[in-house]
CSV table of C-alpha atoms and ligand atoms in Angstrom, one decimal:
chain,number,residue,atom,x,y,z
A,294,MET,CA,7.4,-14.6,35.5
A,295,ALA,CA,9.8,-12.1,34.1
A,296,ALA,CA,8.6,-9.1,32.0
A,297,GLN,CA,8.7,-9.4,28.2
A,298,LEU,CA,9.1,-6.3,26.0
A,299,LEU,CA,6.8,-6.3,22.9
A,300,TRP,CA,8.0,-3.8,20.4
A,301,PHE,CA,5.2,-2.9,18.0
A,302,ARG,CA,6.0,-1.8,14.4
A,303,ARG,CA,4.0,-2.9,11.4
A,304,ASP,CA,1.6,-4.9,13.7
A,305,LEU,CA,-0.5,-2.4,15.6
A,306,ARG,CA,-3.2,-4.8,16.8
A,307,VAL,CA,-3.9,-7.3,19.6
A,308,ARG,CA,-5.8,-10.0,17.6
A,309,ASP,CA,-4.1,-12.6,15.4
A,310,HIS,CA,-0.7,-11.5,16.7
A,311,PRO,CA,1.8,-14.3,17.0
A,312,ALA,CA,4.5,-12.2,18.7
A,313,LEU,CA,2.0,-11.1,21.4
A,314,VAL,CA,1.1,-14.7,22.0
A,315,ALA,CA,4.8,-15.6,22.4
A,316,ALA,CA,5.4,-12.7,24.8
A,317,ALA,CA,2.2,-13.3,26.8
A,318,GLU,CA,3.1,-17.0,27.3
A,319,ALA,CA,6.5,-16.0,28.7
A,320,GLY,CA,5.4,-13.3,31.2
A,321,GLU,CA,3.8,-9.9,31.7
A,322,VAL,CA,4.1,-7.8,28.5
A,323,LEU,CA,5.4,-4.3,28.3
A,324,PRO,CA,4.0,-3.0,25.0
A,325,VAL,CA,6.2,-0.4,23.3
A,326,PHE,CA,6.2,1.8,20.3
A,327,VAL,CA,9.2,3.9,19.2
A,328,LEU,CA,8.4,7.2,17.5
A,329,ASP,CA,11.3,7.4,15.1
A,330,PRO,CA,12.4,11.0,14.5
A,331,ALA,CA,12.6,10.1,10.7
A,332,PHE,CA,8.8,9.8,10.8
A,333,ALA,CA,8.5,13.6,11.2
A,334,ARG,CA,9.1,13.8,7.4
A,335,ALA,CA,5.8,11.9,6.7
A,336,GLY,CA,2.9,13.9,5.4
A,337,THR,CA,0.1,14.9,7.7
A,338,THR,CA,-2.3,12.2,6.5
A,339,ARG,CA,0.3,9.5,7.0
A,340,SER,CA,1.0,10.7,10.5
A,341,ALA,CA,-2.7,10.9,11.3
A,342,ALA,CA,-3.2,7.3,10.2
A,343,LEU,CA,-0.3,6.1,12.3
A,344,LEU,CA,-1.5,8.0,15.4
A,345,THR,CA,-5.1,6.8,14.9
A,346,ALA,CA,-3.8,3.2,15.1
A,347,LEU,CA,-1.6,4.0,18.1
A,348,HIS,CA,-4.4,5.6,20.1
A,349,ALA,CA,-6.5,2.5,19.4
A,350,LEU,CA,-3.5,0.3,20.5
A,351,HIS,CA,-3.2,2.4,23.7
A,352,GLU,CA,-6.8,1.5,24.5
A,353,ALA,CA,-6.5,-2.1,23.5
A,354,THR,CA,-3.5,-2.5,25.9
A,355,ASP,CA,-5.6,-0.9,28.7
A,356,GLY,CA,-3.4,2.2,28.6
A,357,ALA,CA,-0.2,0.3,29.1
A,358,LEU,CA,1.4,1.2,25.8
A,359,VAL,CA,4.7,3.0,26.3
A,360,VAL,CA,5.8,5.5,23.7
A,361,ARG,CA,9.3,6.8,23.4
A,362,SER,CA,11.0,9.0,20.8
A,363,GLY,CA,14.5,8.2,19.6
A,364,ALA,CA,16.6,5.7,17.7
A,365,PRO,CA,15.3,2.2,18.3
A,366,GLU,CA,18.8,0.8,19.0
A,367,GLN,CA,19.0,3.1,22.0
A,368,VAL,CA,15.3,3.2,23.1
A,369,ILE,CA,14.6,-0.6,23.0
A,370,PRO,CA,17.7,-1.7,25.1
A,371,ALA,CA,17.0,1.1,27.6
A,372,LEU,CA,13.4,0.1,28.0
A,373,ALA,CA,14.2,-3.6,28.3
A,374,ALA,CA,16.7,-2.7,31.1
A,375,GLU,CA,14.2,-0.4,32.9
A,376,ALA,CA,11.5,-3.1,32.8
A,377,GLY,CA,13.9,-5.9,33.7
A,378,ALA,CA,12.7,-7.7,30.6
A,379,THR,CA,14.3,-11.1,29.8
A,380,ALA,CA,13.4,-10.9,26.1
A,381,ALA,CA,12.2,-8.4,23.5
A,382,HIS,CA,9.6,-9.7,21.1
A,383,ILE,CA,8.9,-8.5,17.5
A,384,SER,CA,7.0,-9.5,14.4
A,385,GLY,CA,9.7,-10.3,11.9
A,386,GLU,CA,10.5,-7.5,9.5
A,387,THR,CA,11.1,-8.1,5.8
A,388,THR,CA,12.2,-4.8,4.2
A,389,PRO,CA,15.9,-4.0,3.7
A,390,ALA,CA,15.8,-1.0,6.1
A,391,GLY,CA,13.7,-2.8,8.7
A,392,ARG,CA,16.1,-5.7,8.7
A,393,ARG,CA,19.1,-3.4,9.1
A,394,ARG,CA,17.3,-1.6,12.0
A,395,ASP,CA,16.5,-4.9,13.7
A,396,ARG,CA,20.1,-6.2,13.4
A,397,ALA,CA,21.3,-2.9,15.0
A,398,VAL,CA,18.8,-3.3,17.9
A,399,GLU,CA,19.7,-7.0,18.4
A,400,ARG,CA,23.4,-6.0,18.7
A,401,ALA,CA,22.6,-3.3,21.3
A,402,LEU,CA,20.3,-5.5,23.4
A,403,ALA,CA,21.5,-7.5,26.4
A,404,VAL,CA,18.6,-9.9,26.1
A,405,PRO,CA,17.4,-11.9,23.1
A,406,LEU,CA,15.3,-10.3,20.3
A,407,VAL,CA,12.7,-12.9,19.5
A,408,ALA,CA,10.9,-12.6,16.1
A,409,THR,CA,7.6,-14.5,15.7
A,410,GLY,CA,5.5,-14.2,12.5
A,411,THR,CA,5.6,-11.4,9.9
A,412,PRO,CA,3.0,-9.1,8.3
A,413,TYR,CA,2.3,-11.7,5.6
A,414,ALA,CA,0.2,-14.9,5.4
A,415,VAL,CA,3.3,-16.7,4.1
A,416,SER,CA,6.6,-15.1,5.3
A,417,PRO,CA,8.7,-13.8,2.4
A,418,GLY,CA,11.4,-16.2,1.4
A,419,ARG,CA,9.2,-19.3,2.1
A,420,VAL,CA,7.7,-19.8,-1.3
A,421,GLN,CA,10.3,-21.3,-3.5
A,422,LYS,CA,10.7,-23.1,-6.8
A,423,PRO,CA,11.3,-26.8,-6.5
A,424,GLY,CA,15.1,-26.1,-6.9
A,425,GLY,CA,15.0,-23.5,-4.2
A,426,ASP,CA,15.1,-20.4,-6.5
A,427,PRO,CA,12.7,-17.5,-5.9
A,428,TYR,CA,9.8,-16.9,-8.2
A,429,ARG,CA,10.1,-13.9,-10.5
A,430,VAL,CA,6.6,-14.1,-12.1
A,431,PHE,CA,3.3,-13.7,-10.3
A,432,THR,CA,1.2,-16.6,-11.6
A,433,PRO,CA,3.5,-19.4,-10.7
A,434,PHE,CA,4.3,-17.7,-7.4
A,435,SER,CA,0.6,-17.4,-6.5
A,436,ARG,CA,0.0,-21.1,-7.3
A,437,ALA,CA,2.9,-22.1,-5.1
A,438,TRP,CA,1.8,-19.6,-2.4
A,439,LEU,CA,-1.6,-21.2,-2.3
A,440,GLU,CA,-0.1,-24.7,-2.2
A,441,HIS,CA,2.2,-23.7,0.7
A,442,GLY,CA,-0.8,-22.4,2.6
A,443,TRP,CA,-0.9,-20.6,5.9
A,444,ARG,CA,-1.7,-21.1,9.6
A,445,ALA,CA,-5.1,-20.3,11.1
A,446,PRO,CA,-5.2,-16.9,12.9
A,447,ALA,CA,-3.5,-16.9,16.2
A,448,PRO,CA,-5.9,-16.9,19.2
A,449,ARG,CA,-5.9,-13.8,21.4
A,450,PRO,CA,-4.0,-14.5,24.5
A,451,SER,CA,-5.0,-13.4,28.0
A,452,THR,CA,-2.3,-10.8,28.6
A,453,ARG,CA,-1.0,-9.2,31.8
A,454,TRP,CA,0.3,-5.8,30.7
A,455,ALA,CA,3.4,-4.6,32.6
A,456,ARG,CA,3.1,-1.1,34.1
A,457,GLY,CA,5.4,1.3,35.9
A,458,VAL,CA,7.6,2.3,32.9
A,459,GLU,CA,7.1,5.9,32.0
A,460,SER,CA,5.7,6.9,28.6
A,461,GLU,CA,5.9,10.1,26.6
A,462,PRO,CA,2.5,11.5,25.9
A,463,LEU,CA,1.1,10.1,22.7
A,464,PRO,CA,0.8,13.0,20.2
A,465,ALA,CA,-2.8,13.9,19.3
A,466,VAL,CA,-4.0,12.9,15.9
A,467,PRO,CA,-3.7,15.9,13.5
A,468,ALA,CA,-7.0,17.1,12.0
A,469,VAL,CA,-7.3,15.9,8.4
A,470,ASP,CA,-10.3,15.7,6.1
A,471,ALA,CA,-9.6,12.0,5.3
A,472,ARG,CA,-11.5,9.1,6.7
A,473,LEU,CA,-8.7,7.3,8.7
A,474,ASP,CA,-10.6,5.5,11.4
A,475,TRP,CA,-10.0,2.3,9.3
A,476,ALA,CA,-6.4,2.6,10.3
A,477,ALA,CA,-7.3,1.3,13.8
A,478,GLU,CA,-7.9,-2.4,14.5
A,479,GLU,CA,-11.6,-2.4,15.7
A,480,ALA,CA,-12.7,0.0,12.9
A,481,ALA,CA,-10.8,-1.9,10.3
A,482,LEU,CA,-12.4,-5.2,11.3
A,483,GLU,CA,-15.8,-3.4,11.2
A,484,ARG,CA,-15.2,-2.2,7.7
A,485,TRP,CA,-14.0,-5.7,6.7
A,486,ALA,CA,-17.2,-7.2,8.2
A,487,ALA,CA,-19.3,-4.7,6.3
A,488,PHE,CA,-17.4,-5.5,3.1
A,489,LEU,CA,-17.9,-9.2,3.6
A,490,ASP,CA,-21.6,-8.6,4.1
A,491,GLY,CA,-22.3,-7.7,0.5
A,492,PRO,CA,-19.8,-5.6,-1.4
A,493,ILE,CA,-17.3,-8.5,-1.7
A,494,ASP,CA,-19.9,-10.3,-3.9
A,495,ARG,CA,-19.5,-7.5,-6.5
A,496,TYR,CA,-15.8,-6.9,-6.0
A,497,ASP,CA,-14.8,-8.5,-9.3
A,498,GLU,CA,-17.2,-6.3,-11.2
A,499,GLN,CA,-16.7,-3.1,-9.3
A,500,ARG,CA,-13.0,-3.1,-8.3
A,501,ASP,CA,-12.1,-0.9,-11.3
A,502,ARG,CA,-14.7,1.7,-10.7
A,503,PRO,CA,-13.3,4.6,-8.6
A,504,ASP,CA,-16.7,6.3,-8.6
A,505,LEU,CA,-18.1,3.4,-6.5
A,506,ASP,CA,-17.0,2.3,-3.0
A,507,GLY,CA,-16.2,-1.1,-4.5
A,508,THR,CA,-12.9,-2.1,-2.9
A,509,SER,CA,-12.2,-3.1,0.7
A,510,ARG,CA,-9.9,-0.2,1.7
A,511,MET,CA,-8.0,-2.5,3.9
A,512,SER,CA,-4.6,-1.3,2.6
A,513,ILE,CA,-4.0,1.2,5.4
A,514,ALA,CA,-4.9,-1.3,8.0
A,515,LEU,CA,-2.6,-3.9,6.3
A,516,LYS,CA,0.2,-1.5,6.1
A,517,LEU,CA,0.1,-0.6,9.8
A,518,GLY,CA,-0.7,-4.2,10.8
A,519,ALA,CA,-4.1,-3.2,12.3
A,520,VAL,CA,-5.3,-6.4,10.7
A,521,HIS,CA,-3.3,-9.5,9.6
A,522,PRO,CA,-3.9,-10.8,6.1
A,523,ARG,CA,-4.4,-14.3,7.5
A,524,THR,CA,-7.5,-13.0,9.3
A,525,LEU,CA,-8.9,-11.9,6.0
A,526,LEU,CA,-7.9,-15.1,4.2
A,527,ALA,CA,-9.5,-17.2,6.9
A,528,ASP,CA,-12.8,-15.2,6.6
A,529,LEU,CA,-12.8,-15.7,2.8
A,530,ASP,CA,-12.3,-19.4,3.2
A,531,ARG,CA,-15.1,-19.7,5.8
A,532,LEU,CA,-17.6,-17.8,3.7
A,533,ALA,CA,-16.8,-19.0,0.2
A,534,GLY,CA,-18.9,-22.1,0.5
A,535,GLN,CA,-22.0,-20.1,1.5
A,536,ARG,CA,-22.0,-17.7,-1.5
A,537,SER,CA,-23.2,-17.8,-5.1
A,538,ALA,CA,-20.8,-18.7,-7.9
A,539,PRO,CA,-20.1,-15.1,-9.0
A,540,ALA,CA,-19.5,-14.1,-5.4
A,541,GLN,CA,-17.1,-17.0,-5.0
A,542,ARG,CA,-15.2,-15.7,-8.1
A,543,SER,CA,-15.0,-12.3,-6.4
A,544,MET,CA,-13.5,-13.9,-3.3
A,545,LEU,CA,-10.9,-15.6,-5.4
A,546,ARG,CA,-10.1,-12.3,-7.1
A,547,TYR,CA,-9.7,-10.7,-3.7
A,548,ARG,CA,-7.4,-13.5,-2.6
A,549,ALA,CA,-5.4,-13.0,-5.7
A,550,GLU,CA,-5.0,-9.3,-4.8
A,551,LEU,CA,-3.6,-10.2,-1.4
A,552,ALA,CA,-1.3,-12.6,-3.2
A,553,TRP,CA,0.1,-9.6,-5.2
A,554,ARG,CA,1.0,-8.0,-1.9
A,555,GLU,CA,2.8,-11.2,-0.8
A,556,PHE,CA,4.5,-11.6,-4.1
A,557,TYR,CA,6.0,-8.1,-4.1
A,558,ALA,CA,7.2,-8.5,-0.4
A,559,ASP,CA,8.8,-11.8,-1.5
A,560,LEU,CA,10.6,-10.1,-4.4
A,561,VAL,CA,12.0,-7.3,-2.1
A,562,TRP,CA,13.1,-10.0,0.3
A,563,HIS,CA,15.1,-11.9,-2.3
A,564,PHE,CA,16.0,-8.9,-4.4
A,565,PRO,CA,16.3,-5.9,-2.1
A,566,ARG,CA,17.9,-3.8,-4.8
A,567,SER,CA,14.7,-4.1,-6.9
A,568,ALA,CA,13.0,-1.6,-4.5
A,569,TRP,CA,14.8,1.3,-6.2
A,570,HIS,CA,16.4,-0.2,-9.3
A,571,ASP,CA,14.8,-1.7,-12.5
A,572,PHE,CA,14.0,-5.3,-11.8
A,573,SER,CA,14.2,-6.2,-15.5
A,574,PRO,CA,17.5,-5.5,-17.2
A,575,GLU,CA,15.8,-4.8,-20.5
A,576,LEU,CA,15.0,-1.1,-20.2
A,577,THR,CA,17.8,0.3,-17.9
A,578,THR,CA,19.2,2.6,-20.6
A,579,ILE,CA,15.9,4.4,-21.3
A,580,ALA,CA,16.2,8.2,-21.5
A,581,TYR,CA,14.3,10.1,-18.8
A,582,ASP,CA,13.6,13.8,-18.4
A,583,GLU,CA,14.3,15.7,-15.2
A,584,PRO,CA,11.2,16.6,-13.2
A,585,ASP,CA,10.2,20.2,-14.1
A,586,ALA,CA,7.1,22.5,-13.8
A,587,ARG,CA,5.0,19.8,-15.5
A,588,PHE,CA,6.0,17.4,-12.8
A,589,GLU,CA,4.8,19.9,-10.2
A,590,ALA,CA,1.5,20.2,-12.1
A,591,TRP,CA,1.2,16.3,-11.8
A,592,GLN,CA,1.9,16.5,-8.1
A,593,GLN,CA,-0.7,19.2,-7.6
A,594,GLY,CA,-3.4,17.6,-9.7
A,595,ARG,CA,-3.3,20.4,-12.3
A,596,THR,CA,-2.3,18.6,-15.5
A,597,GLY,CA,-5.5,19.5,-17.3
A,598,PHE,CA,-6.4,15.8,-17.6
A,599,PRO,CA,-9.4,15.4,-15.3
A,600,MET,CA,-9.0,11.8,-14.4
A,601,VAL,CA,-5.3,12.2,-13.6
A,602,ASP,CA,-5.9,15.3,-11.6
A,603,ALA,CA,-8.8,13.7,-9.6
A,604,GLY,CA,-6.5,10.8,-8.6
A,605,MET,CA,-3.7,13.0,-7.5
A,606,ARG,CA,-6.0,15.2,-5.5
A,607,GLN,CA,-7.7,12.2,-3.9
A,608,MET,CA,-4.2,11.0,-2.7
A,609,ARG,CA,-3.3,14.4,-1.3
A,610,ALA,CA,-6.6,14.7,0.6
A,611,GLU,CA,-7.1,11.1,1.7
A,612,GLY,CA,-3.7,9.5,1.8
A,613,TRP,CA,-5.3,6.8,-0.4
A,614,MET,CA,-5.9,6.5,-4.1
A,615,HIS,CA,-7.9,4.0,-6.0
A,616,ASN,CA,-5.8,1.3,-7.8
A,617,ARG,CA,-7.1,2.3,-11.2
A,618,LEU,CA,-5.9,5.9,-10.6
A,619,ARG,CA,-2.5,4.7,-9.2
A,620,MET,CA,-2.0,2.9,-12.5
A,621,LEU,CA,-3.2,5.9,-14.6
A,622,THR,CA,-1.2,8.6,-12.7
A,623,ALA,CA,1.9,6.4,-12.7
A,624,SER,CA,1.6,5.9,-16.5
A,625,PHE,CA,1.1,9.6,-17.0
A,626,LEU,CA,4.3,10.4,-15.1
A,627,THR,CA,6.5,7.7,-16.7
A,628,LYS,CA,5.0,7.8,-20.2
A,629,ASP,CA,3.6,11.2,-20.8
A,630,LEU,CA,6.1,13.2,-18.8
A,631,HIS,CA,9.0,10.7,-19.3
A,632,VAL,CA,10.1,11.0,-15.6
A,633,TRP,CA,11.9,8.0,-14.0
A,634,TRP,CA,9.4,5.8,-12.0
A,635,GLY,CA,11.4,6.2,-8.8
A,636,VAL,CA,10.6,9.9,-8.6
A,637,GLY,CA,6.9,9.1,-8.6
A,638,ALA,CA,7.3,6.2,-6.2
A,639,ARG,CA,9.0,8.5,-3.7
A,640,HIS,CA,6.2,11.1,-4.0
A,641,PHE,CA,3.5,8.3,-3.5
A,642,LEU,CA,5.4,7.0,-0.4
A,643,ASP,CA,5.4,10.5,1.1
A,644,LEU,CA,1.6,10.9,0.7
A,645,LEU,CA,0.0,7.5,0.9
A,646,ALA,CA,-1.1,6.4,4.3
A,647,ASP,CA,-0.8,2.8,3.0
A,648,GLY,CA,2.6,3.7,1.4
A,649,ASP,CA,4.5,0.4,1.3
A,650,LEU,CA,7.9,0.0,-0.3
A,651,ALA,CA,7.3,-3.4,-1.9
A,652,SER,CA,3.7,-2.9,-3.3
A,653,ASN,CA,4.3,0.7,-4.2
A,654,ASN,CA,7.7,0.4,-5.9
A,655,HIS,CA,6.9,-2.8,-7.7
A,656,GLY,CA,3.5,-1.3,-8.6
A,657,TRP,CA,5.4,1.6,-10.2
A,658,GLN,CA,7.7,-0.7,-12.1
A,659,TRP,CA,4.8,-2.8,-13.3
A,660,VAL,CA,3.4,0.4,-14.9
A,661,ALA,CA,6.7,1.6,-16.1
A,662,GLY,CA,7.4,-1.7,-17.8
A,663,THR,CA,10.7,-2.2,-15.9
A,664,GLY,CA,9.4,-4.7,-13.4
A,665,THR,CA,8.3,-8.3,-13.2
A,666,ASP,CA,5.1,-9.3,-14.9
A,667,ALA,CA,5.3,-5.8,-16.3
A,668,ALA,CA,2.4,-4.4,-18.3
A,669,PRO,CA,4.0,-4.5,-21.7
A,670,TYR,CA,6.1,-1.4,-22.1
A,671,PHE,CA,4.1,-0.3,-25.1
A,672,ARG,CA,0.9,0.0,-23.0
A,673,VAL,CA,0.3,3.6,-22.4
A,674,PHE,CA,-2.8,4.5,-20.4
A,675,ASN,CA,-5.0,7.1,-22.2
A,676,PRO,CA,-6.3,9.5,-19.6
A,677,VAL,CA,-9.5,10.3,-21.4
A,678,LEU,CA,-10.5,6.7,-22.3
A,679,GLN,CA,-9.6,5.6,-18.7
A,680,GLY,CA,-12.1,8.2,-17.4
A,681,GLN,CA,-14.8,7.2,-19.8
A,682,GLN,CA,-14.5,3.5,-19.1
A,683,HIS,CA,-14.0,3.6,-15.3
A,684,ASP,CA,-15.9,6.7,-14.3
A,685,PRO,CA,-18.7,6.5,-16.9
A,686,GLU,CA,-20.9,9.2,-15.3
A,687,GLY,CA,-18.0,11.5,-14.3
A,688,ASP,CA,-18.9,11.4,-10.6
A,689,TYR,CA,-15.4,10.6,-9.5
A,690,VAL,CA,-13.9,13.5,-11.3
A,691,ARG,CA,-16.5,15.9,-10.1
A,692,ARG,CA,-15.9,14.7,-6.5
A,693,TRP,CA,-12.3,15.7,-6.6
A,694,VAL,CA,-12.1,18.5,-9.1
A,695,PRO,CA,-14.5,21.3,-8.0
A,696,GLU,CA,-13.6,23.5,-11.0
A,697,LEU,CA,-15.4,20.9,-13.2
A,698,ARG,CA,-18.5,20.3,-11.1
A,699,HIS,CA,-20.6,22.3,-13.5
A,700,VAL,CA,-19.9,19.9,-16.4
A,701,PRO,CA,-22.5,17.1,-16.5
A,702,GLY,CA,-22.0,13.4,-17.1
A,703,ALA,CA,-19.0,11.9,-19.0
A,704,ALA,CA,-18.4,15.2,-20.7
A,705,VAL,CA,-16.3,16.1,-17.6
A,706,HIS,CA,-13.5,13.9,-19.1
A,707,GLU,CA,-13.1,16.3,-22.0
A,708,PRO,CA,-13.7,19.9,-20.8
A,709,TRP,CA,-12.0,21.2,-24.0
A,710,LYS,CA,-15.1,20.0,-25.9
A,711,VAL,CA,-17.6,21.7,-23.6
A,712,ALA,CA,-18.7,25.3,-24.0
A,713,GLY,CA,-17.7,27.0,-20.7
A,714,GLY,CA,-15.7,24.0,-19.6
A,715,TYR,CA,-12.9,26.2,-18.3
A,716,ALA,CA,-15.3,28.8,-16.7
A,717,HIS,CA,-14.3,27.9,-13.2
A,718,GLY,CA,-10.5,27.9,-13.5
A,719,TYR,CA,-9.7,24.4,-14.5
A,720,PRO,CA,-6.2,24.4,-16.1
A,721,GLU,CA,-5.7,23.6,-19.8
A,722,ARG,CA,-3.9,20.4,-20.8
A,723,ILE,CA,-0.1,20.6,-20.1
A,724,LEU,CA,0.7,18.3,-23.0
A,725,ASP,CA,-0.5,16.5,-26.1
A,726,HIS,CA,-1.1,12.9,-25.0
A,727,GLY,CA,-0.9,11.5,-28.6
A,728,ALA,CA,2.5,13.1,-29.2
A,729,GLU,CA,3.9,12.0,-25.8
A,730,ARG,CA,2.7,8.5,-26.3
A,731,LYS,CA,4.7,8.3,-29.6
A,732,GLU,CA,7.7,9.9,-27.8
A,733,ALA,CA,7.5,7.3,-25.0
A,734,LEU,CA,7.3,4.4,-27.5
A,735,ALA,CA,10.3,5.8,-29.4
A,736,ARG,CA,12.4,6.0,-26.2
A,737,TYR,CA,11.4,2.5,-25.1
A,738,GLU,CA,12.3,1.1,-28.6
A,739,ALA,CA,15.6,2.9,-28.5
A,740,ALA,CA,16.4,1.4,-25.0
A,741,ARG,CA,15.5,-2.1,-26.2
A,742,ALA,CA,17.7,-1.8,-29.2
B,922,LIG,C1,1.7,2.7,-8.9
B,922,LIG,C2,1.1,1.9,-7.8
B,922,LIG,C3,1.4,2.1,-6.5
B,922,LIG,C4,0.9,1.4,-5.4
B,922,LIG,N1,1.2,1.6,-4.1
B,922,LIG,C5,0.7,0.9,-3.1
B,922,LIG,C6,1.2,1.1,-1.8
B,922,LIG,O1,2.0,1.9,-1.5
B,922,LIG,N2,0.6,0.3,-0.8
B,922,LIG,C7,-0.3,-0.7,-1.1
B,922,LIG,O2,-0.8,-1.4,-0.2
B,922,LIG,N3,-0.7,-0.9,-2.3
B,922,LIG,C8,-0.2,-0.2,-3.4
B,922,LIG,N4,-0.6,-0.4,-4.7
B,922,LIG,C9,-1.6,-1.5,-4.9
B,922,LIG,C10,-3.1,-1.1,-4.9
B,922,LIG,O3,-3.3,0.0,-5.6
B,922,LIG,C11,-3.6,-0.9,-3.5
B,922,LIG,O4,-3.2,-1.9,-2.6
B,922,LIG,C12,-5.1,-0.7,-3.4
B,922,LIG,O5,-5.5,0.3,-4.3
B,922,LIG,C13,-5.6,-0.5,-2.0
B,922,LIG,O6,-6.9,-0.3,-1.9
B,922,LIG,P1,-7.9,-1.4,-1.3
B,922,LIG,O7,-7.4,-1.8,0.1
B,922,LIG,O8,-9.3,-0.9,-1.3
B,922,LIG,O9,-7.7,-2.6,-2.3
B,922,LIG,P2,-8.6,-3.9,-2.6
B,922,LIG,O10,-8.9,-3.9,-4.0
B,922,LIG,O11,-9.7,-4.0,-1.7
B,922,LIG,O12,-7.5,-5.1,-2.4
B,922,LIG,C14,-7.3,-5.8,-1.2
B,922,LIG,C15,-5.9,-5.7,-0.8
B,922,LIG,O13,-5.1,-6.4,-1.7
B,922,LIG,C16,-3.8,-5.8,-1.8
B,922,LIG,N5,-3.6,-5.4,-3.2
B,922,LIG,C17,-4.5,-5.0,-4.1
B,922,LIG,N6,-4.0,-4.7,-5.3
B,922,LIG,C18,-2.7,-4.8,-5.1
B,922,LIG,C19,-1.6,-4.6,-6.0
B,922,LIG,N7,-1.7,-4.3,-7.3
B,922,LIG,N8,-0.3,-4.8,-5.5
B,922,LIG,C20,-0.1,-5.2,-4.2
B,922,LIG,N9,-1.2,-5.4,-3.4
B,922,LIG,C21,-2.4,-5.2,-3.8
B,922,LIG,C22,-3.8,-4.7,-0.9
B,922,LIG,O14,-3.2,-5.1,0.3
B,922,LIG,C23,-5.2,-4.4,-0.7
B,922,LIG,O15,-5.5,-3.7,0.5
B,922,LIG,C24,-0.1,0.3,-5.7
B,922,LIG,C25,-0.4,0.1,-7.1
B,922,LIG,C26,0.2,0.9,-8.1
B,922,LIG,C27,-0.2,0.6,-9.5
């Protein structure tokens, strides 16, 4: 049977992979990854996560993975011709840039480009209102999404990998401090199994506690496609009946979080403009400030607000930040520094190993009050209260802010009240939160008027 090219992108795995099944059924499979030169801009942690997943994929394909640098619309047709492939297979892409790229590759290919599946349980665009319109609000979307349902995970096919096409050497994984092994398929599934083995039962109660390891940390694997969300959903379904009532509530909560990921992807599918423009028309005239030295302090985790700084430093170090901190740091940028949400979204995408256009940019709009289902625009996160509520012993702050390690307990959230609080070089607050909160509300009111 003729060779089939399989171009991996956001699907760096071999299990539950419908496009791999389609390719393997049609012939021997040439697995390919294109190192896009644009990726050189990505931060070290992001690159390390991608390369971790690629090295694992190289092993999972018995060393057959072919890596080439260049523009996909040149590399893919050239490789298809070299291998004598009769089709090129992909998992369907759903973002505006990905769809554009795939159209360009399709035009340049002499053989068909076959898309099977997407990185979502329900492909964006499928869940619709009875009249065919897209949903704009999460709760009715999630109900319809659940009703629509999804297929069982795809079985792993027995695959003959094609050989003989030359590969560039796969770059080594840069050394980083972060734990990125979960970016790879096997390790992600192990983490998931360990999470199902106990922590998921407490998820509902602990998911807002950044001082605890209470969330699944599947976001990097989901972003890179090292696991498919359907695999996770199938496991939840299988286990739910065997667990206590509170554990079942936790599982439902977890499923709802996956539904948020699907909802945001659906929104970007229907409204690609919403990735970088206000989704809601209500606040488009709001007055923003240009990013200045205080913006840099936010980026560096030196605002003088311990909880904000801990979050920003965790992201820089690990390429991942706890959800509570994403909300708090985004609120701080948009409502204390009055900077446009897109500036923060860009910074997050540069640093997060799970950086995902739909979840990130709509997450930012949710906080800024310009999105769908937005937190009411008048909700301004208080950095001290957030710390006291969600990091009650101060452990999270002390982990990421060494200048405050000498301050015990919850006092770490208010070093200005502690004698010697600034003894180890922690910066003073760059602003007065109460005053900036008032300023934010005034600007929002003016825009609404
Ligand atoms: C300002 C902001 C920016 C964000 N940027 C991203 C991003 O770039 N990439 C990303 O994957 N998530 C993003 N999120 C959502 C959320 O913070 C992360 O998905 C979560 O923290 C990842 O950790 P986890 O895998 O341990 O999550 P868990 O709590 O274990 O959740 C399981 C999975 O559900 C999904 N999920 C959970 N919460 C959300 C949410 N609010 N929106 C969409 N999906 C969700 C994720 O796929 C996550 O892996 C952002 C949220 C905000 C407020």
